Amino acid sequence: MNQAPAETVLALRELSMHIDSERGVVRALDRVSFEIRAGETFALLGESGCGKSMTALSLMRLLPPAGRVAGGEVRMGGRDLCSLTEAQMRRVRGGDLAMIFQEPGTSLNAVLTVGQQLGEVLAIHRGLKGEAARAEAVALMKQVGIPDPERRLNEYPFQFSGGMKQRVMIAMALAGKPKLLIADEPTTALDVTIQAQVLDLMATLQREQRMAMMLITHDLGVVAKMAHRIGVMYAGHLIEEAPRERFFTKPAHPYSVKLFEALPEGHRQAGKLATIPGSVPPLTTDFIGCRFAERCPHAWDRCRGEAPSWHELGEGQRVRCHLYDAIEAGRLASRSGAAEQAAKPATRSGETLLEVEQLQVHFPIKRGVFQRTVGQVKAVDGVNLSLRAGRTLALVGESGCGKTTAGKAILRLIEPTGGGARLGGADLGALDTKSLRAIRSKMQMVFQDPFGSLNPRLRVAEIIDEGMDALGIGGDVATRRERILEIMRLVGLRPEMADRYPHEFSGGQRQRIAVARALAVSPQLIVCDEPTSALDVSVQAQILNLLQELQAELGLAYLFITHNIGVVEYLAHEVAVMYLGRIVEQGSAEEVLKSPRHPYTQALLAAVPRADLSAAQANGMPPLKGDLPSPSNPPQGCHFHPRCPKAADACRQAYPERVALSSTHTVACHFAR
Amino acid sequence: MRDFQIVVLWSDVLFAVLLAALAAGVAYAFRHEHLRRAWHTVFANRSAMAALVILLAYLLVTVLDSFHYRPALDQPDGVPQTKVQYSVEVLSLLDVALTTLRDTREKTYSAPFATHFFEKQMLEAPDGKQYRDYPRLKFGGAHLKDPAERAGDIAVRAAGGAALGGMLWLLAMLPIVRGVACSHQWTLTKAAREVLRGGTQIAWDGFAWALLFVLVLAGVLGTLSGHYHVFGTDATGNDVLYQTLKAMRVALMIGTLATLVVLPLGIGLGLAAGYYRGWVDDTIQYIYTVISSIPYVLLIAAASLMMTMLIERNGALFATAASRADAKLVALCAIIGAISWTTLCRLIRAETLKLRELDYVQAARCFGVSSLRIMLRHILPNAFHIVLITVVLDFSGLVLAEAVLSFVGVGVDPTSISFGMMINKARGELARDPLIWWSISAAFVFMVSLVLAANLFADAVREAFDPRALPSRRRLRLGAAK
């Protein structure tokens, strides 16, 4: 590639965007300036609510009805996009600027074929019609790696998988030959193996076409893999800008530093995660000082009274922080290294608490007038697990592999089809309704979505009280109230919050309430179903620390269902990897994560983007091909063989036996021996 | 000595129950913040506040018309008073208020504000010769010596009535203005200006102007109706204004009492179908699909004819014609309700299917909370906006349904006055030449204003409570402010 400074494709100068709301003016963007050059990927990084997506929408001039550009300009090709008429802007959208959205499922029109939707873009921006358009569409589909494009052009979006839909979206974005591609969290809704495929595709396409790309993400791993330059946004403000190497070796802004420290991976059971107290301030605030001052460990008086200006740190890195002001140099030196990590609380393991044997959950597929059963979806197909008190077992797998179903079947929220689970000696499958109710207090669940797991019509105290009330434990109302307040303190909520409604709380606080609700009945086992996947990194760290502390204090056992390998590394003692309803590899966290033996585990670990440059570059393994097969019709033999790089004849014929590699480590693979 | 006996009709009782439930609902909403906020949005809507005034006016008439009694008959002098005899006629407070209108019966048709009958009649001159002319009315404009003075007289009286209405309006607005002034720490003048300009959070301006309209109209009608038939008279000489006012109660009763049947059926079956699924769902779906596939007029006609037969056969149970007519009204409400629960049931079922999969329901099941409790505590409160929206939206449909049913002759008892009956009678009147237009016009205007007000109010309620309504204006702002 040539080293001459590439031309600037897009430049934002002091762009401000305001939204009028009932609670005052929301300053979604406040004087944001940056440039993107041809062939470069600029990553916009930050937590939710920091104005990343609003930046993209402002560029496209797709503002919400109450929103308006309050100042500044967006220069592209010698024009200011903010001053164009709507008709001119329509030529720009899809032509010069193209955008890919987060949710591939809702970005395509379900009643038009993929070919029609691609044809529309080609007709508008390239003037192609008929055969020419079709030929171009086929070429585009090939370019984004969709097999058999001639046939697939006539198919509807529902016939495509999530990853394939995102490829179609990319093809549509490329159809107008854009100078700049805006990708708004393009892979957040996808599984890691599919994410790796899509990210690879985007990087290749960008290299080939020398297209500029603006990547909006909250995932440092994706940034490490994709970005050339990084801009960190906080509360509508750009606070740091740096090239990749600088950013990953020497992040400057305290917020950037904290984002790295809050990541669970790499901390492998070393200590407590760093957290950022509080949450992003509402954008209706009239900021006087630094926006991050309230949450910043280094903040002093100047930060609260004076907004920091840009400080150049060399090598293209600049930061908005008083610490880097020349006159504050002494302060920076004295502060560095001050952050000492608290030791992670030690956990003690006890007796075997939960034992799952050959658990099966099959959903019948019914067809026809008489609803005859024509097949089975084997969501969970013979799962064996065992978990000791005070330990954490992580159940890892991609979406659709049956891990949530397994968790719910253990709690008998879904009736298992076969096999069963024993909790502390009681056979859960054999219990009748009454004795099941009695044992409910011993096992609880924490759910994924903190917004869907709390009844919006009940106060916090009522929510926490629900279990004690239903199970008739905890004594009379006054004693229970006492216990509710005690548990709230335990999970880090203030007692005066007891009479508020859930909508007044942030995502992290809601998850604390959900944990408190589960704890109220003093369970021994908590099934955690992706409890942090809907949370920002800094908040995720708070919840992980909390779970860790509670385990040490109360001797809880966690069955931790997740697809986030970083969380597994931090929290789990044992790991079970699940693929299409079956456990393919199981062992201690050390064994499974450090020396994975099943090709699927290896691929899964390789596909996880690491927030670490050496890992991002040393990633030798090509991403896994294809999609997760449907559990209603799993492949013959080993379920993994169509995607497995090692597959041999034996794999196509028989499902491999479990092989014990050590007393704890087992693998179901023909090649494990 | 006049005495009276209080008569409690079934519909009065049910209506009182409904009003009590409404009051309880208001109290409940006031105590719960999310409801209070939603209602605040409703009241911030100018047209909703104006519609509320109209609805309250109708409600007032209905309430007045729902206190019934039988006056004691005057005993002829000299007859020893052994036992007080009560009239067979059941009167309401509204009838008392409208005594002039009731007592001023003409012989037949007269146009609004007329001083003479609408048609020529055979008259006998003092000399015994017979001739045909428009005779003077007995009451309408009877105080005028010369009918030519009529226009002036009407103008003067209308002005007086308007002034009276205006004064009442000032009296009614005073406490509101004072309240606003108190809560904002404004002076009275500033508060008054802000109220009329719409500068307050609650759209008091819509309320104020609509109230002014209603009170001035009431004042004008009130003063004029003492001397004229403002809306004319019908075939048998009854005042049309009186009939229109009486028809309000029937319209409101049908619109509200049917919900007493709709609510338990719709909510109960909808929740059960959505929560239990399986065969319970199949059965309930089967029932409501069958019901909603039969033309409702047919079904109601059949059911109400059976009801009529039943009531006629047990005539002895009813002391007066009014109580019999009332029984028919209640039966009609029940029948309409028993047929129109399907919409609500369908919506509640769909919402329940969605809510039951939510994590907080799963969490409750995790605690072994009983199904009934889950439905009442976790599902119903979160689906209640649907109930509210459906009930308010259905109201206007039910009022219109009564008109249709009475028009085809299966509606309320022929002795009671309803908008449908008035329209039914107008069938003949509209075929005449010259046209008798006032009866149907009055019914039309009053029914449309009721239904329109109800629809406007329902729209505001839907906008405030439906999470999906108007995503552009409400949600995006909140989303961006997040």
PDB file of C-alpha atoms in Angstrom, chain A residues 44-254:
ATOM      1  CA  LEU A  44     -15.787   5.325  17.541  1.00  0.00           C
ATOM      2  CA  LEU A  45     -15.701   3.739  20.969  1.00  0.00           C
ATOM      3  CA  GLY A  46     -17.781   4.344  24.054  1.00  0.00           C
ATOM      4  CA  GLU A  47     -20.521   3.108  26.330  1.00  0.00           C
ATOM      5  CA  SER A  48     -24.192   3.261  25.415  1.00  0.00           C
ATOM      6  CA  GLY A  49     -25.698   6.718  25.580  1.00  0.00           C
ATOM      7  CA  CYS A  50     -22.441   8.475  24.698  1.00  0.00           C
ATOM      8  CA  GLY A  51     -23.617   9.640  21.280  1.00  0.00           C
ATOM      9  CA  LYS A  52     -21.844   7.173  18.971  1.00  0.00           C
ATOM     10  CA  SER A  53     -24.898   6.229  16.948  1.00  0.00           C
ATOM     11  CA  MET A  54     -26.091   9.827  16.973  1.00  0.00           C
ATOM     12  CA  THR A  55     -22.840  10.812  15.262  1.00  0.00           C
ATOM     13  CA  ALA A  56     -23.543   8.353  12.470  1.00  0.00           C
ATOM     14  CA  LEU A  57     -27.163   9.439  12.128  1.00  0.00           C
ATOM     15  CA  SER A  58     -26.098  13.079  12.040  1.00  0.00           C
ATOM     16  CA  LEU A  59     -23.666  12.326   9.223  1.00  0.00           C
ATOM     17  CA  MET A  60     -26.435  10.666   7.269  1.00  0.00           C
ATOM     18  CA  ARG A  61     -28.824  13.445   8.330  1.00  0.00           C
ATOM     19  CA  LEU A  62     -31.235  10.779   9.567  1.00  0.00           C
ATOM     20  CA  LEU A  63     -32.049  12.646  12.745  1.00  0.00           C
ATOM     21  CA  PRO A  64     -34.949  11.904  15.050  1.00  0.00           C
ATOM     22  CA  PRO A  65     -37.887  14.308  14.492  1.00  0.00           C
ATOM     23  CA  ALA A  66     -37.005  16.527  17.428  1.00  0.00           C
ATOM     24  CA  GLY A  67     -33.311  16.557  16.591  1.00  0.00           C
ATOM     25  CA  ARG A  68     -31.436  19.309  14.815  1.00  0.00           C
ATOM     26  CA  VAL A  69     -27.868  20.128  13.881  1.00  0.00           C
ATOM     27  CA  ALA A  70     -27.042  22.995  16.201  1.00  0.00           C
ATOM     28  CA  GLY A  71     -23.709  23.980  14.755  1.00  0.00           C
ATOM     29  CA  GLY A  72     -20.596  22.884  12.938  1.00  0.00           C
ATOM     30  CA  GLU A  73     -20.268  21.209   9.580  1.00  0.00           C
ATOM     31  CA  VAL A  74     -19.689  17.855   7.941  1.00  0.00           C
ATOM     32  CA  ARG A  75     -17.393  18.247   4.953  1.00  0.00           C
ATOM     33  CA  MET A  76     -17.312  15.565   2.313  1.00  0.00           C
ATOM     34  CA  GLY A  77     -15.981  16.043  -1.215  1.00  0.00           C
ATOM     35  CA  GLY A  78     -15.809  19.808  -0.865  1.00  0.00           C
ATOM     36  CA  ARG A  79     -19.397  20.155   0.317  1.00  0.00           C
ATOM     37  CA  ASP A  80     -20.973  20.700   3.680  1.00  0.00           C
ATOM     38  CA  LEU A  81     -23.508  17.913   4.095  1.00  0.00           C
ATOM     39  CA  CYS A  82     -25.470  19.974   6.609  1.00  0.00           C
ATOM     40  CA  SER A  83     -26.291  22.594   3.987  1.00  0.00           C
ATOM     41  CA  LEU A  84     -27.494  20.212   1.277  1.00  0.00           C
ATOM     42  CA  THR A  85     -31.169  19.986   0.388  1.00  0.00           C
ATOM     43  CA  GLU A  86     -32.986  16.793   1.219  1.00  0.00           C
ATOM     44  CA  ALA A  87     -33.030  15.822  -2.478  1.00  0.00           C
ATOM     45  CA  GLN A  88     -29.259  16.241  -2.757  1.00  0.00           C
ATOM     46  CA  MET A  89     -28.819  14.370   0.497  1.00  0.00           C
ATOM     47  CA  ARG A  90     -30.663  11.392  -0.925  1.00  0.00           C
ATOM     48  CA  ARG A  91     -27.967  11.104  -3.591  1.00  0.00           C
ATOM     49  CA  VAL A  92     -25.317  11.172  -0.885  1.00  0.00           C
ATOM     50  CA  ARG A  93     -26.944   8.482   1.243  1.00  0.00           C
ATOM     51  CA  GLY A  94     -26.140   5.135  -0.253  1.00  0.00           C
ATOM     52  CA  GLY A  95     -23.952   6.837  -2.837  1.00  0.00           C
ATOM     53  CA  ASP A  96     -21.091   8.543  -1.015  1.00  0.00           C
ATOM     54  CA  LEU A  97     -22.062   7.367   2.451  1.00  0.00           C
ATOM     55  CA  ALA A  98     -23.443   3.950   3.185  1.00  0.00           C
ATOM     56  CA  MET A  99     -24.478   2.506   6.507  1.00  0.00           C
ATOM     57  CA  ILE A 100     -24.796  -0.937   8.049  1.00  0.00           C
ATOM     58  CA  PHE A 101     -26.968  -1.292  11.106  1.00  0.00           C
ATOM     59  CA  GLN A 102     -26.727  -3.436  14.187  1.00  0.00           C
ATOM     60  CA  GLU A 103     -29.698  -5.712  13.724  1.00  0.00           C
ATOM     61  CA  PRO A 104     -29.532  -7.585  10.417  1.00  0.00           C
ATOM     62  CA  GLY A 105     -32.928  -9.116  11.130  1.00  0.00           C
ATOM     63  CA  THR A 106     -34.815  -5.840  10.893  1.00  0.00           C
ATOM     64  CA  SER A 107     -32.696  -4.007   8.335  1.00  0.00           C
ATOM     65  CA  LEU A 108     -34.000  -5.978   5.372  1.00  0.00           C
ATOM     66  CA  ASN A 109     -37.557  -5.777   4.076  1.00  0.00           C
ATOM     67  CA  ALA A 110     -39.113  -9.163   4.712  1.00  0.00           C
ATOM     68  CA  VAL A 111     -41.521  -9.145   1.747  1.00  0.00           C
ATOM     69  CA  LEU A 112     -39.019  -8.361  -1.006  1.00  0.00           C
ATOM     70  CA  THR A 113     -36.417 -10.756  -2.335  1.00  0.00           C
ATOM     71  CA  VAL A 114     -32.798  -9.960  -1.687  1.00  0.00           C
ATOM     72  CA  GLY A 115     -32.351  -9.408  -5.436  1.00  0.00           C
ATOM     73  CA  GLN A 116     -35.116  -6.797  -5.516  1.00  0.00           C
ATOM     74  CA  GLN A 117     -33.621  -4.928  -2.598  1.00  0.00           C
ATOM     75  CA  LEU A 118     -30.152  -4.935  -4.120  1.00  0.00           C
ATOM     76  CA  GLY A 119     -31.636  -3.954  -7.490  1.00  0.00           C
ATOM     77  CA  GLU A 120     -33.266  -0.920  -5.933  1.00  0.00           C
ATOM     78  CA  VAL A 121     -29.955   0.446  -4.698  1.00  0.00           C
ATOM     79  CA  LEU A 122     -28.276  -0.306  -8.040  1.00  0.00           C
ATOM     80  CA  ALA A 123     -31.058   1.455  -9.952  1.00  0.00           C
ATOM     81  CA  ILE A 124     -30.939   4.571  -7.798  1.00  0.00           C
ATOM     82  CA  HIS A 125     -27.219   5.048  -7.402  1.00  0.00           C
ATOM     83  CA  ARG A 126     -25.717   3.358 -10.444  1.00  0.00           C
ATOM     84  CA  GLY A 127     -28.581   3.617 -12.937  1.00  0.00           C
ATOM     85  CA  LEU A 128     -28.379  -0.108 -13.609  1.00  0.00           C
ATOM     86  CA  LYS A 129     -31.463  -1.996 -14.722  1.00  0.00           C
ATOM     87  CA  GLY A 130     -32.422  -5.431 -16.011  1.00  0.00           C
ATOM     88  CA  GLU A 131     -29.615  -7.804 -16.906  1.00  0.00           C
ATOM     89  CA  ALA A 132     -26.861  -5.364 -16.053  1.00  0.00           C
ATOM     90  CA  ALA A 133     -28.243  -4.869 -12.565  1.00  0.00           C
ATOM     91  CA  ARG A 134     -28.624  -8.568 -12.079  1.00  0.00           C
ATOM     92  CA  ALA A 135     -25.081  -9.284 -13.162  1.00  0.00           C
ATOM     93  CA  GLU A 136     -23.810  -6.602 -10.803  1.00  0.00           C
ATOM     94  CA  ALA A 137     -25.929  -7.997  -7.971  1.00  0.00           C
ATOM     95  CA  VAL A 138     -24.466 -11.449  -8.525  1.00  0.00           C
ATOM     96  CA  ALA A 139     -20.982  -9.948  -8.488  1.00  0.00           C
ATOM     97  CA  LEU A 140     -21.697  -8.132  -5.242  1.00  0.00           C
ATOM     98  CA  MET A 141     -23.098 -11.239  -3.599  1.00  0.00           C
ATOM     99  CA  LYS A 142     -19.960 -13.121  -4.626  1.00  0.00           C
ATOM    100  CA  GLN A 143     -17.850 -10.328  -3.242  1.00  0.00           C
ATOM    101  CA  VAL A 144     -19.423 -10.624   0.190  1.00  0.00           C
ATOM    102  CA  GLY A 145     -18.986 -14.384   0.120  1.00  0.00           C
ATOM    103  CA  ILE A 146     -22.511 -15.648  -0.320  1.00  0.00           C
ATOM    104  CA  PRO A 147     -22.396 -19.032  -2.017  1.00  0.00           C
ATOM    105  CA  ASP A 148     -24.598 -19.739  -5.038  1.00  0.00           C
ATOM    106  CA  PRO A 149     -25.561 -16.064  -5.582  1.00  0.00           C
ATOM    107  CA  GLU A 150     -27.726 -16.617  -8.704  1.00  0.00           C
ATOM    108  CA  ARG A 151     -30.166 -18.721  -6.750  1.00  0.00           C
ATOM    109  CA  ARG A 152     -29.989 -16.814  -3.501  1.00  0.00           C
ATOM    110  CA  LEU A 153     -30.879 -13.517  -5.189  1.00  0.00           C
ATOM    111  CA  ASN A 154     -34.417 -14.847  -5.605  1.00  0.00           C
ATOM    112  CA  GLU A 155     -34.734 -15.764  -1.958  1.00  0.00           C
ATOM    113  CA  TYR A 156     -36.364 -13.773   0.813  1.00  0.00           C
ATOM    114  CA  PRO A 157     -34.542 -12.500   3.910  1.00  0.00           C
ATOM    115  CA  PHE A 158     -36.078 -15.162   6.161  1.00  0.00           C
ATOM    116  CA  GLN A 159     -34.225 -17.795   4.182  1.00  0.00           C
ATOM    117  CA  PHE A 160     -30.910 -16.261   5.231  1.00  0.00           C
ATOM    118  CA  SER A 161     -29.165 -16.728   8.560  1.00  0.00           C
ATOM    119  CA  GLY A 162     -28.161 -13.728  10.681  1.00  0.00           C
ATOM    120  CA  GLY A 163     -24.594 -13.703   9.410  1.00  0.00           C
ATOM    121  CA  MET A 164     -25.762 -14.070   5.814  1.00  0.00           C
ATOM    122  CA  LYS A 165     -28.232 -11.209   6.272  1.00  0.00           C
ATOM    123  CA  GLN A 166     -25.437  -8.995   7.496  1.00  0.00           C
ATOM    124  CA  ARG A 167     -23.461  -9.977   4.390  1.00  0.00           C
ATOM    125  CA  VAL A 168     -26.427  -8.945   2.260  1.00  0.00           C
ATOM    126  CA  MET A 169     -26.556  -5.635   4.130  1.00  0.00           C
ATOM    127  CA  ILE A 170     -22.869  -5.144   3.365  1.00  0.00           C
ATOM    128  CA  ALA A 171     -23.497  -5.970  -0.297  1.00  0.00           C
ATOM    129  CA  MET A 172     -26.286  -3.384  -0.370  1.00  0.00           C
ATOM    130  CA  ALA A 173     -24.033  -0.827   1.246  1.00  0.00           C
ATOM    131  CA  LEU A 174     -21.303  -1.552  -1.297  1.00  0.00           C
ATOM    132  CA  ALA A 175     -23.728  -1.394  -4.235  1.00  0.00           C
ATOM    133  CA  GLY A 176     -23.545   2.397  -4.365  1.00  0.00           C
ATOM    134  CA  LYS A 177     -19.731   2.316  -4.347  1.00  0.00           C
ATOM    135  CA  PRO A 178     -19.560   4.460  -1.218  1.00  0.00           C
ATOM    136  CA  LYS A 179     -16.512   6.478  -0.241  1.00  0.00           C
ATOM    137  CA  LEU A 180     -17.292   5.954   3.405  1.00  0.00           C
ATOM    138  CA  LEU A 181     -18.978   2.986   5.008  1.00  0.00           C
ATOM    139  CA  ILE A 182     -20.520   3.583   8.421  1.00  0.00           C
ATOM    140  CA  ALA A 183     -20.926   0.383  10.404  1.00  0.00           C
ATOM    141  CA  ASP A 184     -23.000   0.823  13.565  1.00  0.00           C
ATOM    142  CA  GLU A 185     -22.197  -2.144  15.820  1.00  0.00           C
ATOM    143  CA  PRO A 186     -22.281  -4.433  12.762  1.00  0.00           C
ATOM    144  CA  THR A 187     -21.543  -7.640  14.636  1.00  0.00           C
ATOM    145  CA  THR A 188     -23.024  -7.090  18.086  1.00  0.00           C
ATOM    146  CA  ALA A 189     -26.072  -9.206  17.280  1.00  0.00           C
ATOM    147  CA  LEU A 190     -24.000 -12.053  15.852  1.00  0.00           C
ATOM    148  CA  ASP A 191     -22.269 -14.988  17.469  1.00  0.00           C
ATOM    149  CA  VAL A 192     -18.508 -14.866  17.873  1.00  0.00           C
ATOM    150  CA  THR A 193     -17.741 -17.339  15.106  1.00  0.00           C
ATOM    151  CA  ILE A 194     -20.038 -15.470  12.716  1.00  0.00           C
ATOM    152  CA  GLN A 195     -18.686 -12.153  13.971  1.00  0.00           C
ATOM    153  CA  ALA A 196     -15.191 -13.265  13.057  1.00  0.00           C
ATOM    154  CA  GLN A 197     -16.371 -14.122   9.527  1.00  0.00           C
ATOM    155  CA  VAL A 198     -18.102 -10.787   9.033  1.00  0.00           C
ATOM    156  CA  LEU A 199     -15.237  -8.741  10.457  1.00  0.00           C
ATOM    157  CA  ASP A 200     -12.778 -10.547   8.197  1.00  0.00           C
ATOM    158  CA  LEU A 201     -15.006  -9.849   5.225  1.00  0.00           C
ATOM    159  CA  MET A 202     -15.262  -6.166   6.069  1.00  0.00           C
ATOM    160  CA  ALA A 203     -11.508  -5.821   6.510  1.00  0.00           C
ATOM    161  CA  THR A 204     -10.837  -7.559   3.174  1.00  0.00           C
ATOM    162  CA  LEU A 205     -13.378  -5.472   1.293  1.00  0.00           C
ATOM    163  CA  GLN A 206     -12.004  -2.298   2.731  1.00  0.00           C
ATOM    164  CA  ARG A 207      -8.458  -3.198   1.727  1.00  0.00           C
ATOM    165  CA  GLU A 208      -9.540  -4.073  -1.794  1.00  0.00           C
ATOM    166  CA  GLN A 209     -11.655  -1.011  -2.371  1.00  0.00           C
ATOM    167  CA  ARG A 210      -9.627   1.518  -0.363  1.00  0.00           C
ATOM    168  CA  MET A 211     -12.846   2.607   1.213  1.00  0.00           C
ATOM    169  CA  ALA A 212     -12.963   4.629   4.379  1.00  0.00           C
ATOM    170  CA  MET A 213     -14.862   3.032   7.244  1.00  0.00           C
ATOM    171  CA  MET A 214     -16.332   4.397  10.415  1.00  0.00           C
ATOM    172  CA  LEU A 215     -16.850   1.609  12.900  1.00  0.00           C
ATOM    173  CA  ILE A 216     -19.079   2.240  15.867  1.00  0.00           C
ATOM    174  CA  THR A 217     -18.615  -0.253  18.649  1.00  0.00           C
ATOM    175  CA  HIS A 218     -18.335  -0.734  22.379  1.00  0.00           C
ATOM    176  CA  ASP A 219     -16.147  -3.802  22.004  1.00  0.00           C
ATOM    177  CA  LEU A 220     -12.422  -3.207  22.493  1.00  0.00           C
ATOM    178  CA  GLY A 221     -11.701  -6.569  20.899  1.00  0.00           C
ATOM    179  CA  VAL A 222     -13.362  -5.552  17.648  1.00  0.00           C
ATOM    180  CA  VAL A 223     -11.484  -2.262  17.764  1.00  0.00           C
ATOM    181  CA  ALA A 224      -8.154  -4.032  18.194  1.00  0.00           C
ATOM    182  CA  LYS A 225      -8.885  -6.220  15.220  1.00  0.00           C
ATOM    183  CA  MET A 226     -10.292  -3.640  12.833  1.00  0.00           C
ATOM    184  CA  ALA A 227      -9.397  -0.047  13.576  1.00  0.00           C
ATOM    185  CA  HIS A 228      -6.541   2.124  12.367  1.00  0.00           C
ATOM    186  CA  ARG A 229      -7.498   5.078  14.492  1.00  0.00           C
ATOM    187  CA  ILE A 230      -9.756   5.293  17.482  1.00  0.00           C
ATOM    188  CA  GLY A 231     -11.937   8.048  18.846  1.00  0.00           C
ATOM    189  CA  VAL A 232     -13.341   7.631  22.336  1.00  0.00           C
ATOM    190  CA  MET A 233     -16.678   9.279  23.012  1.00  0.00           C
ATOM    191  CA  TYR A 234     -18.066  10.158  26.379  1.00  0.00           C
ATOM    192  CA  ALA A 235     -21.350  11.987  27.043  1.00  0.00           C
ATOM    193  CA  GLY A 236     -21.585  13.470  23.567  1.00  0.00           C
ATOM    194  CA  HIS A 237     -17.972  14.593  23.554  1.00  0.00           C
ATOM    195  CA  LEU A 238     -14.926  13.181  21.812  1.00  0.00           C
ATOM    196  CA  ILE A 239     -12.375  12.798  24.617  1.00  0.00           C
ATOM    197  CA  GLU A 240      -9.499  10.945  23.053  1.00  0.00           C
ATOM    198  CA  GLU A 241      -8.222  10.265  19.579  1.00  0.00           C
ATOM    199  CA  ALA A 242      -5.281   7.997  18.846  1.00  0.00           C
ATOM    200  CA  PRO A 243      -3.836   5.554  16.339  1.00  0.00           C
ATOM    201  CA  ARG A 244      -4.374   1.932  17.261  1.00  0.00           C
ATOM    202  CA  GLU A 245      -0.890   1.103  18.513  1.00  0.00           C
ATOM    203  CA  ARG A 246      -0.780   4.171  20.756  1.00  0.00           C
ATOM    204  CA  PHE A 247      -4.254   3.539  22.081  1.00  0.00           C
ATOM    205  CA  PHE A 248      -3.644  -0.064  23.032  1.00  0.00           C
ATOM    206  CA  THR A 249      -0.230   0.525  24.529  1.00  0.00           C
ATOM    207  CA  LYS A 250      -0.748   3.917  26.181  1.00  0.00           C
ATOM    208  CA  PRO A 251      -4.373   4.902  26.554  1.00  0.00           C
ATOM    209  CA  ALA A 252      -4.321   8.457  27.854  1.00  0.00           C
ATOM    210  CA  HIS A 253      -7.719   9.489  29.138  1.00  0.00           C
ATOM    211  CA  PRO A 254      -8.658   8.043  32.543  1.00  0.00           C
TER     212      PRO A 254
END
